[in-house]
Amino acid sequence: MTRKIALITGASRGLGKSAALHLAAQGVDIIGTYHSAAAEAQSVVEQVQALGGRAAMLQLDVSQSGTFDGFVSEVRRLLKDVFAQEHFNFLINNAGIGAHASFVETTEAQFDQLVAIHFKAPFFLTQKLLPLISDGGRIINISSGLARFSLPGYAAYASMKGAVEVLSRYQAKELGPRGITVNTLAPGAIATDFGGGAVRDNSDLNAMVANNTALGRAGLPDDIGGAISTLLADGSNWITGQRIEASGGMFL
Ligand code: NAD
């Protein structure tokens, strides 16, 4: 049987890396992207290979939409040369940055960067990759718990995630005729490098999260990698147009 292939943006570390390793354990091959950490990306390739899978990494800055056509050509070449396929099956729009600024203090430059990375990229990268996604494929857009509950300092970031949640529903509707499912996965606060590693390294913030989470702790990357691989498993094929939150029950 042909092995399935997942394309994950921002797969060099954090949630994208965890998704890559959970999917590889499930028998899915990986095309990942990294921004600048080529060595970390290569380490993920080796970890996927150790699980018996195939993996390749491409450099991509998702804030530069002018490079997307070239990126799509690279993916097409990689599919042919490395995987002997014309299509990949799963797209996970995961790459992103944290930015903490109150509504009053958010600058236009911060806003423009967040909109480029968290909204324009999932919109146009997905649009341009569509011919390479197999019919019956699946797309997961990573949102955030912050699009449901409001914490001071995330007005711009959370608004972009809210936009992605609306986009996911439209994509689910318009891509349904091709059998492609589209869902939003919204992590709660997870201990990664995100936002300068604050959830992981700031003990006050970590305790605040734990105290407001039904399961009593902050999330870990594997909590999200596991949720993503579950959403891409065979039994999840009838789920589309949904927002699924994986937050351990944050601010219920
Ligand atoms: P992380 O900082 O550990 O990893 C982010 C990944 O995105 C890295 O691989 C990085 O290289 C990539 N990236 C960042 N800017 C990029 C750019 N301009 N072009 C290409 N790649 C870029 O963070 P994470 O926690 O793994 O976050 C992954 C996703 O999850 C993001 O979309 C984030 O908004 C979302 N999220 C994170 C949390 C959390 O608490 N960690 C909570 C909710 C949502």
Coordinates of C-alpha atoms and ligand atoms in Angstrom, one line a residue:
M1 CA 0.0 0.0 0.0
T2 CA 1.2 3.5 -0.8
R3 CA 2.4 5.4 2.3
K4 CA 0.7 8.6 3.1
I5 CA 2.7 11.9 3.2
A6 CA 2.1 14.9 5.5
L7 CA 3.5 18.4 4.8
I8 CA 4.0 20.3 8.0
T9 CA 5.1 23.9 8.2
G10 CA 7.5 24.7 11.1
A11 CA 8.4 21.1 11.7
S12 CA 11.9 21.7 13.1
R13 CA 10.7 22.0 16.8
G14 CA 7.8 22.3 19.1
L15 CA 4.3 21.2 18.0
G16 CA 5.3 20.7 14.3
K17 CA 8.1 18.4 15.3
S18 CA 5.9 16.4 17.7
A19 CA 3.3 16.1 14.9
A20 CA 6.0 14.8 12.6
L21 CA 7.1 12.1 15.0
H22 CA 3.6 11.0 16.0
L23 CA 2.6 10.7 12.3
A24 CA 5.8 8.9 11.5
A25 CA 5.0 6.4 14.2
Q26 CA 1.6 6.0 12.5
G27 CA 3.4 5.1 9.2
V28 CA 3.1 8.6 7.5
D29 CA 6.0 10.1 5.6
I30 CA 7.0 13.7 6.3
I31 CA 7.8 16.8 4.2
G32 CA 8.6 19.4 6.8
T33 CA 9.6 23.1 6.6
Y34 CA 12.0 25.0 8.7
H35 CA 12.7 28.7 8.9
S36 CA 16.4 28.9 9.9
A37 CA 17.3 25.9 12.0
A38 CA 18.7 23.5 9.3
A39 CA 20.5 21.3 11.8
E40 CA 17.4 20.9 14.0
A41 CA 15.4 20.1 10.9
Q42 CA 17.9 17.4 9.8
S43 CA 17.7 15.9 13.3
V44 CA 13.9 15.5 12.8
V45 CA 14.5 13.8 9.5
E46 CA 16.8 11.3 11.3
Q47 CA 14.3 10.7 14.0
V48 CA 11.6 10.0 11.4
Q49 CA 13.9 7.6 9.6
A50 CA 14.6 5.9 12.9
L51 CA 10.9 5.2 13.1
G52 CA 11.0 3.6 9.7
G53 CA 9.7 6.5 7.7
R54 CA 10.9 8.8 5.0
A55 CA 11.3 12.5 5.6
A56 CA 12.7 15.6 3.9
M57 CA 12.9 19.3 5.0
L58 CA 12.6 22.4 2.9
Q59 CA 13.5 26.0 4.0
L60 CA 10.5 28.3 4.0
D61 CA 9.7 31.7 5.5
V62 CA 5.9 31.7 5.6
S63 CA 5.9 35.5 6.0
Q64 CA 7.3 35.8 2.4
S65 CA 4.3 34.9 0.2
G66 CA 6.3 35.9 -2.9
T67 CA 8.3 32.8 -2.5
F68 CA 5.3 30.4 -2.4
D69 CA 5.3 29.6 -6.1
G70 CA 9.0 28.5 -5.9
F71 CA 8.3 26.5 -2.7
V72 CA 5.4 24.7 -4.5
S73 CA 7.8 23.8 -7.3
E74 CA 10.3 22.4 -4.8
V75 CA 7.6 20.3 -3.1
R76 CA 6.5 18.9 -6.6
R77 CA 10.2 18.0 -7.3
L78 CA 10.6 16.4 -3.9
L79 CA 7.5 14.4 -4.2
K80 CA 8.7 13.0 -7.6
D81 CA 12.4 12.5 -6.7
V82 CA 12.2 11.3 -3.1
F83 CA 8.7 9.9 -2.6
A84 CA 7.9 8.8 -6.2
Q85 CA 4.5 10.4 -5.9
E86 CA 2.6 13.2 -7.5
H87 CA 0.5 14.2 -4.4
F88 CA 0.8 14.5 -0.7
N89 CA -2.2 13.7 1.6
F90 CA -2.1 15.9 4.7
L91 CA -1.2 19.6 5.1
I92 CA -0.6 21.0 8.6
N93 CA -0.4 24.8 8.7
N94 CA 1.5 25.1 11.9
A95 CA 4.4 27.6 11.6
G96 CA 4.0 30.6 13.8
I97 CA 5.3 33.1 16.2
G98 CA 4.1 34.5 19.5
A99 CA 3.8 38.3 20.0
H100 CA 2.7 39.8 23.3
A101 CA 1.5 43.4 23.1
S102 CA -1.6 45.1 24.5
F103 CA -4.2 46.3 22.0
V104 CA -3.2 49.9 22.8
E105 CA 0.5 49.2 22.2
T106 CA 0.4 46.9 19.2
T107 CA 2.4 48.5 16.3
E108 CA 1.4 48.4 12.7
A109 CA 4.6 46.5 12.0
Q110 CA 3.7 43.8 14.6
F111 CA 0.2 43.5 13.2
D112 CA 1.5 43.2 9.6
Q113 CA 4.0 40.4 10.6
L114 CA 1.3 38.5 12.5
V115 CA -1.2 38.8 9.7
A116 CA 1.4 37.6 7.2
I117 CA 2.5 34.6 9.2
H118 CA -0.8 33.5 10.8
F119 CA -3.4 34.3 8.2
K120 CA -2.0 35.2 4.8
A121 CA 0.3 32.2 4.8
P122 CA -2.3 29.6 5.6
F123 CA -4.6 31.2 3.1
F124 CA -2.2 31.5 0.1
L125 CA 0.2 28.6 0.8
T126 CA -2.8 26.2 1.0
Q127 CA -4.3 27.8 -2.2
K128 CA -1.1 27.2 -4.1
L129 CA -0.4 23.7 -2.7
L130 CA -4.0 22.5 -3.6
P131 CA -3.0 20.9 -6.9
L132 CA -0.5 18.8 -5.0
I133 CA -2.9 17.6 -2.3
S134 CA -4.6 14.3 -3.1
D135 CA -8.4 14.1 -3.4
G136 CA -9.6 12.7 -0.1
G137 CA -6.7 14.6 1.6
R138 CA -6.9 16.5 4.9
I139 CA -5.9 19.9 6.1
I140 CA -5.3 21.0 9.7
N141 CA -4.9 24.7 10.5
I142 CA -3.4 25.4 13.9
S143 CA -5.3 28.0 15.9
S144 CA -5.1 28.8 19.6
G145 CA -7.3 28.6 22.7
L146 CA -6.8 32.4 22.7
A147 CA -9.3 32.6 19.9
R148 CA -12.0 31.3 22.3
F149 CA -10.9 33.0 25.6
S150 CA -9.3 36.4 25.9
L151 CA -6.1 37.1 27.8
P152 CA -4.6 40.6 27.7
G153 CA -1.7 41.0 25.3
Y154 CA -2.9 38.8 22.4
A155 CA -5.4 41.0 20.6
A156 CA -3.6 40.8 17.2
Y157 CA -2.3 37.3 17.5
A158 CA -5.6 35.8 18.6
S159 CA -7.5 37.8 15.9
M160 CA -5.4 36.1 13.2
K161 CA -6.2 32.7 14.8
G162 CA -9.9 33.6 14.8
A163 CA -9.6 34.5 11.1
V164 CA -8.0 31.1 10.4
E165 CA -10.9 29.3 12.2
V166 CA -13.4 31.1 9.8
L167 CA -11.2 30.3 6.9
S168 CA -11.1 26.6 7.9
R169 CA -14.9 26.4 7.7
Y170 CA -14.9 28.0 4.2
Q171 CA -12.2 25.7 3.0
A172 CA -14.1 22.7 4.4
K173 CA -17.2 23.7 2.4
E174 CA -15.3 24.6 -0.8
L175 CA -12.9 21.6 -0.8
G176 CA -15.6 19.1 0.3
P177 CA -16.3 18.2 -3.4
R178 CA -12.7 16.9 -3.6
G179 CA -13.2 14.8 -0.4
I180 CA -10.7 17.0 1.4
T181 CA -11.5 17.6 5.1
V182 CA -10.4 20.8 6.8
N183 CA -10.3 21.3 10.6
T184 CA -8.9 23.7 13.1
L185 CA -6.8 22.3 15.9
A186 CA -6.6 24.9 18.8
P187 CA -3.9 24.1 21.4
G188 CA -4.1 25.6 24.8
A189 CA -0.9 26.9 26.4
I190 CA 1.9 24.4 25.6
A191 CA 5.5 24.4 26.9
T192 CA 7.5 25.0 23.8
D193 CA 9.9 27.8 22.5
F194 CA 6.8 29.7 21.5
G195 CA 6.6 33.3 22.8
G196 CA 10.2 33.1 24.1
G197 CA 9.4 29.8 25.9
A198 CA 7.2 31.6 28.5
V199 CA 4.8 28.8 29.3
R200 CA 7.7 26.4 29.8
D201 CA 10.2 28.7 31.6
N202 CA 8.1 31.3 33.5
S203 CA 7.0 29.4 36.6
D204 CA 4.3 32.0 37.5
L205 CA 2.7 31.7 34.0
N206 CA 3.0 27.9 34.0
A207 CA 1.2 27.8 37.4
M208 CA -1.5 30.2 36.2
V209 CA -2.1 27.9 33.2
A210 CA -2.2 24.7 35.4
N211 CA -4.6 26.3 37.9
N212 CA -7.0 27.2 35.1
T213 CA -6.8 23.8 33.3
A214 CA -9.2 21.0 34.1
L215 CA -6.4 18.4 33.8
G216 CA -4.2 20.5 36.1
R217 CA -1.0 21.2 34.1
A218 CA 0.2 23.2 31.1
G219 CA 0.3 21.2 27.8
L220 CA 3.3 19.4 26.4
P221 CA 4.2 19.1 22.7
D222 CA 3.2 15.4 22.7
D223 CA -0.3 16.4 23.8
I224 CA -0.7 18.2 20.5
G225 CA 1.4 15.9 18.3
G226 CA -0.9 13.1 19.5
A227 CA -4.1 15.1 18.8
I228 CA -2.9 15.9 15.3
S229 CA -2.1 12.3 14.4
T230 CA -5.5 11.2 15.8
L231 CA -7.2 13.8 13.6
L232 CA -5.3 12.4 10.6
A233 CA -5.9 8.7 11.5
D234 CA -8.3 6.6 9.3
G235 CA -11.2 6.7 11.8
S236 CA -11.4 10.6 11.7
N237 CA -12.3 10.9 8.0
W238 CA -15.9 12.1 8.7
I239 CA -14.8 15.1 10.8
T240 CA -14.6 18.3 8.8
G241 CA -15.3 22.0 9.3
Q242 CA -14.7 21.7 13.0
R243 CA -12.7 23.5 15.6
I244 CA -11.2 21.0 18.0
E245 CA -9.5 22.4 21.1
A246 CA -6.7 20.4 22.7
S247 CA -6.1 22.4 25.9
G248 CA -6.6 20.0 28.8
G249 CA -9.8 21.9 29.4
M250 CA -8.4 25.5 29.8
F251 CA -10.8 28.1 31.1
L252 CA -13.8 25.8 30.7
Ligands
NAD1 P1 7.7 27.0 18.4 O1 8.3 28.4 18.5 O2 8.3 26.0 19.2 O3 7.8 26.6 16.8 C1 7.3 27.4 15.8 C2 7.7 26.8 14.5 O4 7.3 27.8 13.5 C3 9.2 26.7 14.3 O5 9.5 25.5 13.6 C4 9.6 27.9 13.5 O6 10.8 27.7 12.7 C5 8.4 28.1 12.6 N1 8.3 29.5 12.2 C6 8.2 30.6 12.9 N2 8.1 31.7 12.1 C7 8.2 31.2 10.9 C8 8.3 31.8 9.6 N3 8.2 33.2 9.4 N4 8.4 31.1 8.5 C9 8.4 29.7 8.6 N5 8.4 29.1 9.8 C10 8.3 29.8 10.9 O7 6.2 27.2 18.6 P2 5.0 26.1 18.8 O8 4.5 26.2 20.1 O9 5.5 24.8 18.2 O10 3.9 26.8 17.8 C11 3.4 26.1 16.7 C12 2.0 26.7 16.3 O11 1.2 26.5 17.4 C13 2.0 28.2 16.0 O12 1.1 28.4 15.0 C14 1.4 28.8 17.3 O13 0.7 30.0 17.1 C15 0.5 27.7 17.7 N6 0.1 27.6 19.2 C16 1.1 27.5 20.1 C17 0.7 27.5 21.5 C18 1.7 27.3 22.6 O14 1.4 27.6 23.7 N7 2.9 26.8 22.3 C19 -0.6 27.6 21.8 C20 -1.6 27.7 20.8 C21 -1.2 27.8 19.5

